[in-house]
Short mmCIF file of C-alpha atoms in Angstrom, two decimals:
data_model
loop_
_atom_site.label_atom_id
_atom_site.label_comp_id
_atom_site.label_asym_id
_atom_site.label_seq_id
_atom_site.Cartn_x
_atom_site.Cartn_y
_atom_site.Cartn_z
CA MET A 884 -53.64 -16.26 114.94
CA GLN A 885 -52.86 -12.89 114.39
CA ILE A 886 -49.34 -12.42 112.64
CA HIS A 887 -47.59 -8.88 112.44
CA GLN A 888 -46.38 -7.47 109.38
CA SER A 889 -42.69 -8.24 110.36
CA ALA A 890 -43.17 -11.88 110.60
CA GLU A 891 -45.21 -11.55 107.10
CA ASP A 892 -42.07 -9.98 105.61
CA TYR A 893 -39.75 -12.52 106.87
CA LEU A 894 -41.67 -15.54 105.56
CA GLU A 895 -42.13 -14.22 102.08
CA THR A 896 -38.54 -13.09 102.03
CA ILE A 897 -37.42 -16.77 102.65
CA LEU A 898 -40.45 -17.84 100.11
CA MET A 899 -38.55 -15.26 97.61
CA LEU A 900 -34.80 -16.46 98.42
CA SER A 901 -36.05 -20.31 98.66
CA GLN A 902 -37.52 -19.72 94.69
CA ARG A 903 -34.36 -17.89 93.62
CA MET A 904 -31.45 -19.88 95.38
CA GLY A 905 -33.04 -23.32 96.89
CA LYS A 906 -31.63 -23.57 100.15
CA VAL A 907 -32.13 -20.63 102.53
CA ARG A 908 -29.93 -19.78 105.79
CA SER A 909 -30.60 -16.96 108.22
CA ILE A 910 -27.64 -15.10 106.98
CA ASP A 911 -29.36 -15.06 103.64
CA VAL A 912 -32.37 -13.25 105.04
CA VAL A 913 -29.70 -10.76 106.68
CA ASN A 914 -28.12 -9.74 103.29
CA GLU A 915 -31.61 -9.71 101.72
CA LEU A 916 -33.33 -7.64 104.29
CA GLY A 917 -30.12 -5.70 105.45
CA PHE A 918 -31.10 -6.50 109.06
CA THR A 919 -28.72 -7.45 112.15
CA LYS A 920 -28.18 -11.21 112.45
CA ALA A 921 -29.20 -10.73 116.05
CA SER A 922 -32.38 -9.35 114.94
CA VAL A 923 -33.08 -12.00 111.96
CA SER A 924 -31.59 -15.05 115.03
CA ILE A 925 -34.51 -13.96 116.84
CA ALA A 926 -37.26 -13.49 114.44
CA MET A 927 -36.37 -17.01 113.08
CA LYS A 928 -36.51 -18.39 116.63
CA LYS A 929 -39.72 -16.89 117.12
CA LEU A 930 -41.18 -18.22 113.72
CA ARG A 931 -39.76 -21.63 114.57
CA GLU A 932 -41.65 -21.73 118.04
CA ASN A 933 -44.57 -20.39 116.58
CA GLY A 934 -44.60 -23.65 113.83
CA TYR A 935 -43.96 -21.01 110.62
CA ILE A 936 -40.58 -22.72 109.65
CA ALA A 937 -38.21 -25.30 110.41
CA VAL A 938 -34.24 -25.22 110.79
CA ASP A 939 -32.32 -28.28 110.11
CA GLY A 940 -28.84 -29.21 111.56
CA GLU A 941 -27.05 -27.26 108.66
CA GLY A 942 -29.47 -24.12 109.40
CA ASN A 943 -31.46 -24.22 106.59
CA LEU A 944 -34.79 -22.71 106.90
CA THR A 945 -37.95 -24.47 105.38
CA LEU A 946 -41.25 -23.01 105.31
CA LEU A 947 -43.84 -25.35 107.30
CA GLU A 948 -47.30 -25.47 105.78
CA PRO A 949 -48.79 -22.37 107.94
CA GLY A 950 -45.87 -20.32 106.86
CA ARG A 951 -45.83 -21.10 103.50
CA GLU A 952 -49.57 -20.12 103.12
CA ILE A 953 -48.90 -16.63 104.96
CA ALA A 954 -45.65 -16.28 102.43
CA GLU A 955 -47.56 -16.98 99.37
CA ARG A 956 -50.48 -14.82 100.01
CA ILE A 957 -48.19 -11.72 100.75
CA TYR A 958 -46.06 -12.31 98.02
CA SER A 959 -48.84 -12.89 95.43
CA ARG A 960 -50.31 -9.53 96.97
CA HIS A 961 -46.69 -7.97 96.40
CA ARG A 962 -46.66 -9.34 92.78
CA LEU A 963 -50.11 -7.93 91.96
CA LEU A 964 -49.62 -4.39 93.69
CA THR A 965 -46.26 -4.17 91.92
CA HIS A 966 -47.79 -5.08 88.79
CA PHE A 967 -50.49 -2.31 89.36
CA PHE A 968 -48.60 0.31 90.29
CA MET A 969 -46.26 -0.11 87.34
CA GLN A 970 -49.48 -0.06 85.23
CA LEU A 971 -50.01 3.29 86.33
CA GLY A 972 -46.63 4.57 85.60
CA VAL A 973 -44.71 3.96 88.67
CA ASP A 974 -41.05 3.13 88.24
CA GLU A 975 -40.31 -0.45 89.11
CA LYS A 976 -38.31 0.28 92.06
CA THR A 977 -40.76 2.81 93.74
CA ALA A 978 -43.50 -0.06 92.68
CA ALA A 979 -42.14 -2.66 94.45
CA GLU A 980 -41.53 -0.30 97.60
CA ASP A 981 -44.81 1.01 97.61
CA ALA A 982 -46.20 -2.81 97.32
CA CYS A 983 -44.23 -3.93 100.33
CA LYS A 984 -45.72 -1.62 102.39
CA ALA A 985 -49.47 -1.86 100.93
CA GLU A 986 -49.59 -5.53 100.60
CA HIS A 987 -50.13 -5.87 104.55
CA ILE A 988 -53.15 -3.70 105.11
CA LEU A 989 -55.44 -3.67 102.22
CA SER A 990 -58.38 -5.72 102.36
CA GLU A 991 -59.17 -8.96 100.08
CA GLN A 992 -61.99 -6.43 98.45
CA THR A 993 -59.62 -3.69 97.60
CA LEU A 994 -57.15 -6.18 96.60
CA GLU A 995 -59.68 -8.23 94.06
CA LYS A 996 -60.87 -4.88 92.33
CA ILE A 997 -57.22 -3.85 92.00
CA ARG A 998 -56.83 -7.69 90.22
CA GLU A 999 -59.87 -6.90 88.05
CA ARG A 1000 -58.35 -3.76 87.03
CA ALA A 1001 -54.95 -4.93 86.24
CA ILE A 1002 -56.51 -7.76 84.10
CA GLU A 1003 -58.77 -5.02 82.17
CA THR A 1004 -55.77 -3.04 81.19
CA ASP A 1005 -53.55 -5.72 80.45
CA ALA A 1006 -56.08 -6.82 78.03
CA GLU A 1007 -56.43 -3.71 76.69
CA LEU A 1008 -52.97 -3.57 75.94
CA GLY A 1009 -52.91 -7.54 74.54
CA LYS A 1010 -50.91 -8.79 77.54
CA THR A 1011 -51.81 -11.57 80.02
CA VAL A 1012 -52.19 -11.42 83.80
CA LYS A 1013 -51.13 -14.53 86.32
#
């Protein structure tokens, strides 16, 4: 099933917030992304209807397996690209912003080459890449 970039961003945000806060509600997504409550509400409804998230009686969001897989893939790409861009000398804020844009469009082949180069660079610097 094809999933849009915006849905990937929402799923990634839910994952990051759940790692940071434990429980996540729609308002947390609103605050994190700076979107309107209405926009987030519509997106959460679509994600729920498509089987990516569940919402309990208290409004807590939970990633279901398909949603978790997508979120983890996108977040992994985000971390790798942010790290790589910082290796190139880009400041952390800009690196993270650029990674957020690039994480959705780069091929697996390109990402693998970036991963290899990041590992080589870290090895040269005596660091370890996850």
